[in-house]
Short mmCIF file of C-alpha atoms and ligand atoms in Angstrom, two decimals:
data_model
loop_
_atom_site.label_atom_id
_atom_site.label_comp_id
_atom_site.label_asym_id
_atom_site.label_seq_id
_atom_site.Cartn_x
_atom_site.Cartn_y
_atom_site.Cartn_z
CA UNK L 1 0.00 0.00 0.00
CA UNK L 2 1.27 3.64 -1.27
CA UNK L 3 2.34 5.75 1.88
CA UNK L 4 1.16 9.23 2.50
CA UNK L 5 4.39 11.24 0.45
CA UNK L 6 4.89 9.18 -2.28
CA UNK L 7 0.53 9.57 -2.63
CA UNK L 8 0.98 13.04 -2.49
CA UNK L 9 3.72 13.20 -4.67
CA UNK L 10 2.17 11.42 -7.06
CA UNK L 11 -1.18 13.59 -6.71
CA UNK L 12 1.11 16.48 -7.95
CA UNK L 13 3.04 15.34 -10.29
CA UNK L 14 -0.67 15.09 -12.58
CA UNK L 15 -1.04 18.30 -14.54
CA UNK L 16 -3.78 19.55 -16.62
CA UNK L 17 -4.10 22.78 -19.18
CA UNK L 18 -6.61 24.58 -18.20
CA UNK L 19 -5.91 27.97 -20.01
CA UNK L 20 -6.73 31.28 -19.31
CA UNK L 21 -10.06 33.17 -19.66
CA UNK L 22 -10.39 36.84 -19.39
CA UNK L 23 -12.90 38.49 -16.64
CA UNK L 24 -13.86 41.75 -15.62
CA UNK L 25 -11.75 43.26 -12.92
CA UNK L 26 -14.38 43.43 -9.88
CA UNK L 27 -14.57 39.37 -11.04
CA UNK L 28 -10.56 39.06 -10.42
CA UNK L 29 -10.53 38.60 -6.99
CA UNK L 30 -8.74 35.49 -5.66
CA UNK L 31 -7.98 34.53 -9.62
CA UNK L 32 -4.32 33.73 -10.48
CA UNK L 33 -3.07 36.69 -12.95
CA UNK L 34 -1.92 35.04 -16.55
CA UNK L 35 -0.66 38.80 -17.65
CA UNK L 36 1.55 41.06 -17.05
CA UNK L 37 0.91 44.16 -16.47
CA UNK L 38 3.09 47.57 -17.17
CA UNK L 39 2.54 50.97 -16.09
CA UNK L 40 0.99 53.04 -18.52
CA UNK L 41 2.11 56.13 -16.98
CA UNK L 42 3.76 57.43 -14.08
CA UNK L 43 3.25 56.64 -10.21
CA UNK L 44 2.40 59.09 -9.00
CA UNK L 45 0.77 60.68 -12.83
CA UNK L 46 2.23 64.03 -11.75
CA UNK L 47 3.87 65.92 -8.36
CA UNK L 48 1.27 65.14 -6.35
CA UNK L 49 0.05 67.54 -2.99
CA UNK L 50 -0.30 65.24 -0.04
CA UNK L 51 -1.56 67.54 2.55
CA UNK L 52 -3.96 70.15 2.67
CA UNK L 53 -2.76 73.86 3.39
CA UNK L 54 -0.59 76.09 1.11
CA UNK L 55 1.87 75.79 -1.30
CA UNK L 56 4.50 78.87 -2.33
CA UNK L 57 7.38 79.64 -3.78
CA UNK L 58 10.23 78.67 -1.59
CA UNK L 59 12.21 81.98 -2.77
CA UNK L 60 9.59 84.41 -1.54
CA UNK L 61 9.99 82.43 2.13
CA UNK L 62 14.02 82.26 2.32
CA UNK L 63 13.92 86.15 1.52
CA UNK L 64 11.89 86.58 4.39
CA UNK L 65 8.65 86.48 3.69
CA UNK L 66 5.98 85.35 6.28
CA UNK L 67 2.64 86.82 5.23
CA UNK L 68 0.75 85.54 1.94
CA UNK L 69 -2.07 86.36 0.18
CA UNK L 70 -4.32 83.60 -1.56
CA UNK L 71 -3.97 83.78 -5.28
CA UNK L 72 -6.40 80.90 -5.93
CA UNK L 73 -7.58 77.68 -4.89
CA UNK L 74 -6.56 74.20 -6.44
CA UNK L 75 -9.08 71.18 -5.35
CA UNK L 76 -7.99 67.65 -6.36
CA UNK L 77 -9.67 66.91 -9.93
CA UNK L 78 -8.47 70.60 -11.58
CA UNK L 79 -6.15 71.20 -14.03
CA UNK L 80 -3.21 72.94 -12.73
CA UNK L 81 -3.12 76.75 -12.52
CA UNK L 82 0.14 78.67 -12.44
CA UNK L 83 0.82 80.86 -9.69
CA UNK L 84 2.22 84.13 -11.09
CA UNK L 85 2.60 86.50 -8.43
CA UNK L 86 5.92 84.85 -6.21
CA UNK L 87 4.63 86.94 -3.16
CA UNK L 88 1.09 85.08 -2.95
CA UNK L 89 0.15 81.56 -2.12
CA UNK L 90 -2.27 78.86 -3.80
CA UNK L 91 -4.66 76.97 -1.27
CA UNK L 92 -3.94 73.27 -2.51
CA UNK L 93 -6.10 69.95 -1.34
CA UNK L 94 -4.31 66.70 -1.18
CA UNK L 95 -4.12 64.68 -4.63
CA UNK L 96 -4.31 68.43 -6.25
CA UNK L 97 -1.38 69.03 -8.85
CA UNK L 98 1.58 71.05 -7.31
CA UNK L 99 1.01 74.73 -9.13
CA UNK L 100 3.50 75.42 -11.26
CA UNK L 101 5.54 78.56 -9.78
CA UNK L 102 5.16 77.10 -6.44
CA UNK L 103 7.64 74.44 -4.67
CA UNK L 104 6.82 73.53 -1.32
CA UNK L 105 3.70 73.00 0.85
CA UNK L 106 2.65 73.67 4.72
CA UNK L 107 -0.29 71.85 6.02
CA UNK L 108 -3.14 74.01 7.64
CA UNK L 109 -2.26 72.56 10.90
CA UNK L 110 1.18 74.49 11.00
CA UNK L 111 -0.44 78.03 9.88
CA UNK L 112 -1.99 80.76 11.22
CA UNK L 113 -5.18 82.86 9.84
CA UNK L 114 -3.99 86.84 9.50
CA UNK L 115 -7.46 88.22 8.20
CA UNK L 116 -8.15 86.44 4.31
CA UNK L 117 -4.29 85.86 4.50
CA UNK L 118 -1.96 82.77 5.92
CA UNK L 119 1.19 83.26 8.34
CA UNK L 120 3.89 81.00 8.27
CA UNK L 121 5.88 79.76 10.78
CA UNK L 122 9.95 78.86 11.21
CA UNK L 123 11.57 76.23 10.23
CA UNK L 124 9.80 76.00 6.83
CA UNK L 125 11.63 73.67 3.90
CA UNK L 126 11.56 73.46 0.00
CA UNK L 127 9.84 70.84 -1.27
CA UNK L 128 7.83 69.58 1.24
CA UNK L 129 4.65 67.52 1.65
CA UNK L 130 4.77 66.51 -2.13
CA UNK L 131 4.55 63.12 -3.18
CA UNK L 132 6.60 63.28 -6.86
CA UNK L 133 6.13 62.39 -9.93
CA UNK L 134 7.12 59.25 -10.90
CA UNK L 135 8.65 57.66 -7.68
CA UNK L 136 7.08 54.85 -6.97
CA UNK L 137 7.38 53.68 -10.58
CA UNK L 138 7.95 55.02 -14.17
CA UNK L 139 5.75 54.84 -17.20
CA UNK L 140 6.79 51.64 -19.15
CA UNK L 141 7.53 49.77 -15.75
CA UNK L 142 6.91 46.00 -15.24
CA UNK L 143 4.65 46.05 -11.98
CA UNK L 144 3.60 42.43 -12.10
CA UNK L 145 3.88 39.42 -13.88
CA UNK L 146 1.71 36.33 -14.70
CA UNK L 147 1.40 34.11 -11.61
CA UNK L 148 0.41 36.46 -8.91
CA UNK L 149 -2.55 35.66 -7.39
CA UNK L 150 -5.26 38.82 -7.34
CA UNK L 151 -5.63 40.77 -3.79
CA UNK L 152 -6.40 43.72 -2.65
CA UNK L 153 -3.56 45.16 -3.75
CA UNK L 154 -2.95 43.50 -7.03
CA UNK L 155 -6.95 44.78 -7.76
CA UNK L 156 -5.67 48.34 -6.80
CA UNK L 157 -2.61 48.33 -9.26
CA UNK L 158 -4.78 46.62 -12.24
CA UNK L 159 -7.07 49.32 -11.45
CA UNK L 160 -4.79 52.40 -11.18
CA UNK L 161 -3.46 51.04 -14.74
CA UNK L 162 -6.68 50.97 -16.70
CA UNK L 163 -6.64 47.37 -16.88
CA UNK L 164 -10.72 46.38 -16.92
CA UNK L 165 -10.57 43.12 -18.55
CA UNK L 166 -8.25 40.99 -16.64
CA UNK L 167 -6.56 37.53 -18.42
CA UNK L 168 -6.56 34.85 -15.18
CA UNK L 169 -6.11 31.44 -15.13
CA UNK L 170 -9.36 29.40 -15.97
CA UNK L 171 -11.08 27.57 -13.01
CA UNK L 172 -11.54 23.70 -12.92
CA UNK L 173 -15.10 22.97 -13.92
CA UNK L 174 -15.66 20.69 -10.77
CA UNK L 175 -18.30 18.17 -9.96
CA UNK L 176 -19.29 16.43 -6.30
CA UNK L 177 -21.26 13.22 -6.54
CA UNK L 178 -22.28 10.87 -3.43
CA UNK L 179 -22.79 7.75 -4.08
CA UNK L 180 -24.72 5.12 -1.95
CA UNK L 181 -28.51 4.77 -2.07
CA UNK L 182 -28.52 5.20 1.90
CA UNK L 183 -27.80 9.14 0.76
CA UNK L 184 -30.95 11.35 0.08
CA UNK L 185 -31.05 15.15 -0.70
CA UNK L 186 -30.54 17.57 2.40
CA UNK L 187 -34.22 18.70 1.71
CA UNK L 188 -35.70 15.63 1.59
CA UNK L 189 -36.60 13.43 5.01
CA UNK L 190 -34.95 10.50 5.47
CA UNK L 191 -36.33 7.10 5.99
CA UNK L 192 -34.81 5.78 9.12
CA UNK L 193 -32.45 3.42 6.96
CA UNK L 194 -31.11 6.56 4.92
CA UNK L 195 -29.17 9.74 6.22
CA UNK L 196 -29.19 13.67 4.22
CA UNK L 197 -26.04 13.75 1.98
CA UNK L 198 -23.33 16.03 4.01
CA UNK L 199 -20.35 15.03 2.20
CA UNK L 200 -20.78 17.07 -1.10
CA UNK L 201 -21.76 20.29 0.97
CA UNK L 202 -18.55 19.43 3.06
CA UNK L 203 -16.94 19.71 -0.43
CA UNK L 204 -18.79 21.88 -2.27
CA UNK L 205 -17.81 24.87 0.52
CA UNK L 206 -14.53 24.26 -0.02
CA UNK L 207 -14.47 25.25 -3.64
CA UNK L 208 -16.78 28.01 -3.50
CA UNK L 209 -14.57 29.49 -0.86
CA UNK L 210 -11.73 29.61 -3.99
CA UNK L 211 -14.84 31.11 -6.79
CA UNK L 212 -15.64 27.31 -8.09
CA UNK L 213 -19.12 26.58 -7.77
CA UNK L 214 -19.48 22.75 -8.64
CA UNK L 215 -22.20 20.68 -9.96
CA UNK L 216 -23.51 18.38 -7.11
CA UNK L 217 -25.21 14.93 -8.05
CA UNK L 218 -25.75 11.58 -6.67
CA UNK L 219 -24.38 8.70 -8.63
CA UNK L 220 -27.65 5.46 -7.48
CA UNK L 221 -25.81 2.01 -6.46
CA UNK L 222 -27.68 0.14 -9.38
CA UNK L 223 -24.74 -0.16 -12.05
CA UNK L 224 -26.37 0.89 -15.06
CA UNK L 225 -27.28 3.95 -14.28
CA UNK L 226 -24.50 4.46 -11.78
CA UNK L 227 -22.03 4.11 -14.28
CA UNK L 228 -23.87 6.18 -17.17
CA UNK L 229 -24.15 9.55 -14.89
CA UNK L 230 -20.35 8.82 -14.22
CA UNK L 231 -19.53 9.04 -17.58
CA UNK L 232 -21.52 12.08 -18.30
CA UNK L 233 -20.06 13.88 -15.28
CA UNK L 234 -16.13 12.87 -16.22
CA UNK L 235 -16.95 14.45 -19.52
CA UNK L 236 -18.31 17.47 -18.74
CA UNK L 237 -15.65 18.61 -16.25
CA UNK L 238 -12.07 18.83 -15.20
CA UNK L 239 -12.04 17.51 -11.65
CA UNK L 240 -14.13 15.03 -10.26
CA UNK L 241 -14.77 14.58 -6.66
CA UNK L 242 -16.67 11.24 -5.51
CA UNK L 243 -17.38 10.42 -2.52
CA UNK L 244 -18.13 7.03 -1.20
CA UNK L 245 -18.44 3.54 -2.52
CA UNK L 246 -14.58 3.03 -2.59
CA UNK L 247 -13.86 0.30 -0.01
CA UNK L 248 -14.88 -3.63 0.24
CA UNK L 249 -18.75 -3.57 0.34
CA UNK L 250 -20.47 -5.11 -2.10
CA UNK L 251 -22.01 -2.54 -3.59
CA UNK L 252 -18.54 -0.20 -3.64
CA UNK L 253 -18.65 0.00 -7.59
CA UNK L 254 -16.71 2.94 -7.64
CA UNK L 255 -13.51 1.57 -9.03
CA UNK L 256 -14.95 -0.41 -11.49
CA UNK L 257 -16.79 1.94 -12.63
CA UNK L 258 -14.19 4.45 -13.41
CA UNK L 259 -12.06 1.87 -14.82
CA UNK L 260 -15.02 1.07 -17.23
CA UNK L 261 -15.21 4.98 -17.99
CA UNK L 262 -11.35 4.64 -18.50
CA UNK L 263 -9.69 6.55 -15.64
CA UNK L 264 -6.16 5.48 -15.38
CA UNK L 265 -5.69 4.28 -11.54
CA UNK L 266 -3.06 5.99 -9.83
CA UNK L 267 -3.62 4.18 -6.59
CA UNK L 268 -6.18 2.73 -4.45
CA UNK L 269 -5.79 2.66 -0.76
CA UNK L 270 -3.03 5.14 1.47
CA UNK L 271 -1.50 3.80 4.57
CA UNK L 272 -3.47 6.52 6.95
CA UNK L 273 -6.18 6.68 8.56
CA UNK L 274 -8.33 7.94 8.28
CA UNK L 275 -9.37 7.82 4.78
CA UNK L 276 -7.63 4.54 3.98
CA UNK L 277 -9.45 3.72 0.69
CA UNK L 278 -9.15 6.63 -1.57
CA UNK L 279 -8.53 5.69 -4.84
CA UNK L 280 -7.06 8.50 -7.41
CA UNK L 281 -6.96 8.36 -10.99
CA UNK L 282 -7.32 10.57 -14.63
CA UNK L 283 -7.66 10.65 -18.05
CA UNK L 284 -6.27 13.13 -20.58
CA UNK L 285 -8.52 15.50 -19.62
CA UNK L 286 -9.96 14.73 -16.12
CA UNK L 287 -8.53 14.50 -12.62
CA UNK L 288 -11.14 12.40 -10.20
CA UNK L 289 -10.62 12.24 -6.23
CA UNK L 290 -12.80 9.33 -5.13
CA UNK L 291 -13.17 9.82 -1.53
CA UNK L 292 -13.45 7.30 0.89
CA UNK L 293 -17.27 8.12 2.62
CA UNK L 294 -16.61 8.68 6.04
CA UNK L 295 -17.35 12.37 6.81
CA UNK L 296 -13.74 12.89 7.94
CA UNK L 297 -12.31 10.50 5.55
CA UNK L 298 -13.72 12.75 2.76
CA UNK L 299 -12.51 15.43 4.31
CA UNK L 300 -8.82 14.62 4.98
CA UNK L 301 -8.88 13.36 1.39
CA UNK L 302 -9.71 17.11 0.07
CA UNK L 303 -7.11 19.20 2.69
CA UNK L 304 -4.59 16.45 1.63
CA UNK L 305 -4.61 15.68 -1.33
CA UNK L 306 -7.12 17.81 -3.28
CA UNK L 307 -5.93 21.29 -1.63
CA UNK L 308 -2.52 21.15 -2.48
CA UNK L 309 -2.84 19.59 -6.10
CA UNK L 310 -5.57 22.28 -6.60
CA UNK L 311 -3.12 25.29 -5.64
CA UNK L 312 -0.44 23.41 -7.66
CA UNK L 313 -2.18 23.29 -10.60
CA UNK L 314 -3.63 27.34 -9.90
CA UNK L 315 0.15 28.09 -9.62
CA UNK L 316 -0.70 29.58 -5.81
CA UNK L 317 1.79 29.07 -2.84
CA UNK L 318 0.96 26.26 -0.58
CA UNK L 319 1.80 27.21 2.60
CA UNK L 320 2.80 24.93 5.23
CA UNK L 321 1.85 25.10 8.32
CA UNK L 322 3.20 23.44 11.99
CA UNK L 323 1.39 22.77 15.44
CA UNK L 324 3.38 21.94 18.83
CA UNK L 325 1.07 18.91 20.47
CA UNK L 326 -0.14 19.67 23.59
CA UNK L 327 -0.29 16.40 24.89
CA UNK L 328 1.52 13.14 24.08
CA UNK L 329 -0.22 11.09 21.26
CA UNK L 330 -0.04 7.18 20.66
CA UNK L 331 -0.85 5.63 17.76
CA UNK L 332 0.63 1.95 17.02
CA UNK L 333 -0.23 1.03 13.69
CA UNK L 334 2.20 1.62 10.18
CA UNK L 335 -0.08 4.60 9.13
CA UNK L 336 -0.30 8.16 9.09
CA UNK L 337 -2.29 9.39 11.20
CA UNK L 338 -4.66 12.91 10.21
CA UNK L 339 -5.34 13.76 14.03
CA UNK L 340 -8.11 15.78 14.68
CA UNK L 341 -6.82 18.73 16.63
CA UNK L 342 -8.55 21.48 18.24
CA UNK L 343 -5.88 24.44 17.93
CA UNK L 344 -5.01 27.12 21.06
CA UNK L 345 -3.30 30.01 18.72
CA UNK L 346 -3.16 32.19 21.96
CA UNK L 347 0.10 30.87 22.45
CA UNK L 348 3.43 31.51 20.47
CA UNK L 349 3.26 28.46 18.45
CA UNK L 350 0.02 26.75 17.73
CA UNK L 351 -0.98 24.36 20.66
CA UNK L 352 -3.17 21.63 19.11
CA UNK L 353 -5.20 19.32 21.47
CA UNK L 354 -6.59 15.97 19.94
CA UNK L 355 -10.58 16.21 19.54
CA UNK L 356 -12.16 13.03 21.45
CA UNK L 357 -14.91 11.53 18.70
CA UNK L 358 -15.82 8.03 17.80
CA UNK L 359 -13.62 7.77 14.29
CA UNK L 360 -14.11 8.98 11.21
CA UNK L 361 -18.24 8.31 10.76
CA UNK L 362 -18.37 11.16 13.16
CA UNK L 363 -19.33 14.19 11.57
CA UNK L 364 -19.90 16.09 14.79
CA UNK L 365 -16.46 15.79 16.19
CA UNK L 366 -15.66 18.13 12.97
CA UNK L 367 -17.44 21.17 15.02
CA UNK L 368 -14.49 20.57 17.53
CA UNK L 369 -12.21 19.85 14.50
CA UNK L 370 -9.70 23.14 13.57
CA UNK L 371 -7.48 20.90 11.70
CA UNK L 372 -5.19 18.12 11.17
CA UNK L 373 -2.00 17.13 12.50
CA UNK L 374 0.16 14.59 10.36
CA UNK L 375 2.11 12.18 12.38
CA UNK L 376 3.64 10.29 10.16
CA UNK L 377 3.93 6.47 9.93
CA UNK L 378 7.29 5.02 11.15
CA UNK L 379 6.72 6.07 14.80
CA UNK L 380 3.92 5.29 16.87
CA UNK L 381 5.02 7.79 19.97
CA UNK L 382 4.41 11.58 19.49
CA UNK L 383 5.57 13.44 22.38
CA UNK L 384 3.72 17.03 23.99
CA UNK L 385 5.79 19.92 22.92
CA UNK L 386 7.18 18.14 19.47
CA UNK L 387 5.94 20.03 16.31
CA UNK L 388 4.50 18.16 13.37
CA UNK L 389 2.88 19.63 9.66
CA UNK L 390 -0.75 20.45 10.09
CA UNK L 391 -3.60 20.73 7.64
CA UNK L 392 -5.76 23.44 8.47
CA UNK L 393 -9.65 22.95 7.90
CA UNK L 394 -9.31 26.01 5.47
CA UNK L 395 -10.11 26.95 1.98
CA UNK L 396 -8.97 25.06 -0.55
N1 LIG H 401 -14.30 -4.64 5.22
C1 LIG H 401 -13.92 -3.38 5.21
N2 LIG H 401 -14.82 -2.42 5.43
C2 LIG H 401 -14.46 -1.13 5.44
C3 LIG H 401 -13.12 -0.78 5.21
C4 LIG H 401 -12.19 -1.79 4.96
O1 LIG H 401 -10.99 -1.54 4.75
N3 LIG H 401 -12.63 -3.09 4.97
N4 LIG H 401 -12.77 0.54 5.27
C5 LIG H 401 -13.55 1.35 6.16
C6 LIG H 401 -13.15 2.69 6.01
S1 LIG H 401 -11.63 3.09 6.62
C7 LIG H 401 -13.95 3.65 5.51
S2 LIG H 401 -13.49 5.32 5.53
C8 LIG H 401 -15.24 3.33 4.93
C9 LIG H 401 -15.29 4.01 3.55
O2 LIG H 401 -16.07 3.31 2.73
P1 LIG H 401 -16.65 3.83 1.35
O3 LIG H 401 -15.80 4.86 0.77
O4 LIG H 401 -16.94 2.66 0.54
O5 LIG H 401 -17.93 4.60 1.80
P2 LIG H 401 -19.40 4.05 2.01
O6 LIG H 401 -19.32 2.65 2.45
O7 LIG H 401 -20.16 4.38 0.81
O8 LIG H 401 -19.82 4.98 3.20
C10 LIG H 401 -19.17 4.98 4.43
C11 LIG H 401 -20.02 5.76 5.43
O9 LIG H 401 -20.16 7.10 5.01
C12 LIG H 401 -21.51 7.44 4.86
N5 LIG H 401 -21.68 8.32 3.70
C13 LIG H 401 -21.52 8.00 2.43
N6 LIG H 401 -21.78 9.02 1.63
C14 LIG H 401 -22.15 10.04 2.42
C15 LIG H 401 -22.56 11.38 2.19
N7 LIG H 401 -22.65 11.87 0.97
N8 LIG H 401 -22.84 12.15 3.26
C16 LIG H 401 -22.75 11.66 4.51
N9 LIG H 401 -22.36 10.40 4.80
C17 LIG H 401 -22.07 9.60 3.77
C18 LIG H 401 -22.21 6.12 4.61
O10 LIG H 401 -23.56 6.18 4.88
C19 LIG H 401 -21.43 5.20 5.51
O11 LIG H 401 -21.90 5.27 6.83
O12 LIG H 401 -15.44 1.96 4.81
C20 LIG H 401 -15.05 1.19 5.96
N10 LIG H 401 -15.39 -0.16 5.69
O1 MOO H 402 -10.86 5.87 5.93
MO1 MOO H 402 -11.67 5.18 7.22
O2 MOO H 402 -11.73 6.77 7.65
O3 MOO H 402 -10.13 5.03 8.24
O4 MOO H 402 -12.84 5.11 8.53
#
């Protein structure tokens, strides 16, 4: 049986094209940039005022000048308006060009009111409070390139730069299916055989955390039309998430099926637990994830495995992340174990206590559930204090 790394490695190692598309720039957000983008003019566009008061000519002040009459105003938004007469001053606002004639500004704060005129005080130097053209970058520059994904700041530059219609990476069309014919629809009430479907919505959060909204269905046990929906579903999208019907029952179909529907295997079955029987596969075009159907199983299968091959193939960082145990953790068998952890992140590094629950059918221990901690396979004793890699329960 594969072990966790090699699994994972393997999970990344499978890339897919999934070009670009180009979306409007209030649509960006979160989207992996496939452009670069250049400056189209200066940073700031021109010498910039960046706080309200006066500006003057420094000459008329080193001379000795104290007292100066208003020649005009200049609000942000106006075109600039020389100031001819070296003895007067020009009210400015903040973003307003610098008047031409004039050289340095003094904020309101620092000036005194002399009837319709302004009195400066000492200590007054050239050039002040103006933000200059061109110093934070240069018409022509290279501000970002393809592979950055889109923040707040990114947003603000693509903005700034006139860029409207922004070329990201295209999202994974992405489809969720339970299987099992104990599953029924969260809206429907269940016999008191069956149980609502919670896996998919599990799932289907994850992705629409990252923009993806996936198709949910429900793939019946009966093979025929099982196996049809499959088909249709692998054909119409680029990732496939299943969930259930992957381990020894007699109705887990699963793998058959998608070797039927001609999904290469990668592997079936991790040395972990939980989430022992996932089986991962693709074909030229599609990536499937069939998830064991244990409500943590299915989970630890997507924070993983699914996360980090999702951001690989998005070209976004995957951050790693550690957690100090807070209390010493056996666990004797040759697996790795995904330990529920509820996380203290009061304390310098993350404290993570294991959640008591009854395994992985229970779906409730997840509400005590931050995250995981991996402790890997070739030890079984994990002492308090040690740090080990931890999956956080976040976005995918
Ligand atoms: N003889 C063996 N039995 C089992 C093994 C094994 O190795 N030998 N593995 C166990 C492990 S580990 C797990 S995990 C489960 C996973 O089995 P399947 O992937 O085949 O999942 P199912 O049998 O279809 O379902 C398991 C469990 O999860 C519930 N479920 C299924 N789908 C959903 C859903 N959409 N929402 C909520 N809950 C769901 C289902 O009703 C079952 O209770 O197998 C062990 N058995
Ligand atoms: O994958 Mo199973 O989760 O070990 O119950």
């Amino acid at each position: 049986m594969i072990h966790y790394s090699a699994a994972l490695d393997l999970v990344l190692q499978q890339s897919f094209d999934w070009g670009t598309e180009t979306v409007p720039l209030d649509r960006a957000t979160g989207r992996v940039l496939r452009q670069e983008v250049h400056a189209d003019r200066d940073q700031p566009p021109f010498d910039r005022v960046a706080m309200d008061g006066i500006a003057v000519d420094y000459t008329a002040y080193a001379a000795g000048q104290r007292r100066f009459s208003v020649s005009h105003l200049a609000p942000a938004g106006t075109a600039p308006q020389v100031l001819r007469d070296k003895t007067q001053c020009v009210e400015v606002m903040t973003g307003a060009p610098l008047p031409p004639g004039t050289t340095t500004v003094i904020r309101y704060e620092d000036l005194e009111k002399d009837g319709q005129d302004f009195r400066l005080p000492e200590g007054v130097t050239d050039g002040n409070s103006i933000h200059r053209r061109a110093k934070d970058a240069v018409a022509g520059d290279l501000m970002m390139e393809a592979g950055r994904k889109i923040g707040p700041a990114e947003l603000a530059i693509l903005a700034t730069y006139g860029v409207a219609q922004v070329k990201v990476g295209r999202l994974p069309r992405v489809a969720i299916a339970s299987t099992g014919d104990e599953v029924v629809p969260v809206d429907r009430t269940p016999l008191d055989h069956q149980i609502r479907s919670s896996n998919v919505h599990q799932l289907a959060g994850l992705f629409r955390s990252v923009g993806i909204e996936p198709t949910l269905d429900h793939l019946p046990d009966a093979a025929d039309r099982g196996q049809e929906k499959l088909r249709n579903l692998i054909d119409r999208h680029d990732l496939l998430l299943l969930s259930g019907g992957v381990s020894k029952g007699k109705l887990d179909h699963v793998p058959d099926w998608l070797a039927a529907a001609g999904i290469e295997r990668l592997f079936h079955r991790v040395a972990q637990r939980p989430g022992k029987p996932l089986w991962v596969g693709r074909n030229a075009d599609a990536m499937v994830f069939a998830l064991p159907g244990n409500p943590v199983s299915s989970l630890v299968g997507a924070v993983a495995y699914v996360g980090p091959w999702l951001r690989r193939q998005l070209g976004v960082a995957d951050d790693k992340y550690a957690v100090g145990l807070a209390e010493e953790v056996s666990f004797l068998p040759a697996l790795t174990l995904f330990l529920s952890v509820t996380v203290d992140a009061s304390t310098e590094v993350l404290s993570a206590r294991p959640v008591v629950g009854s395994g992985s059918g229970d779906l409730v221990s997840l509400l005590r559930t931050d995250g995981f901690a991996v402790l890997s396979a070739d030890r079984s004793n994990f002492p308090a204090g040690e740090s080990f890699p931890y999956l956080p329960l976040r976005l995918l």
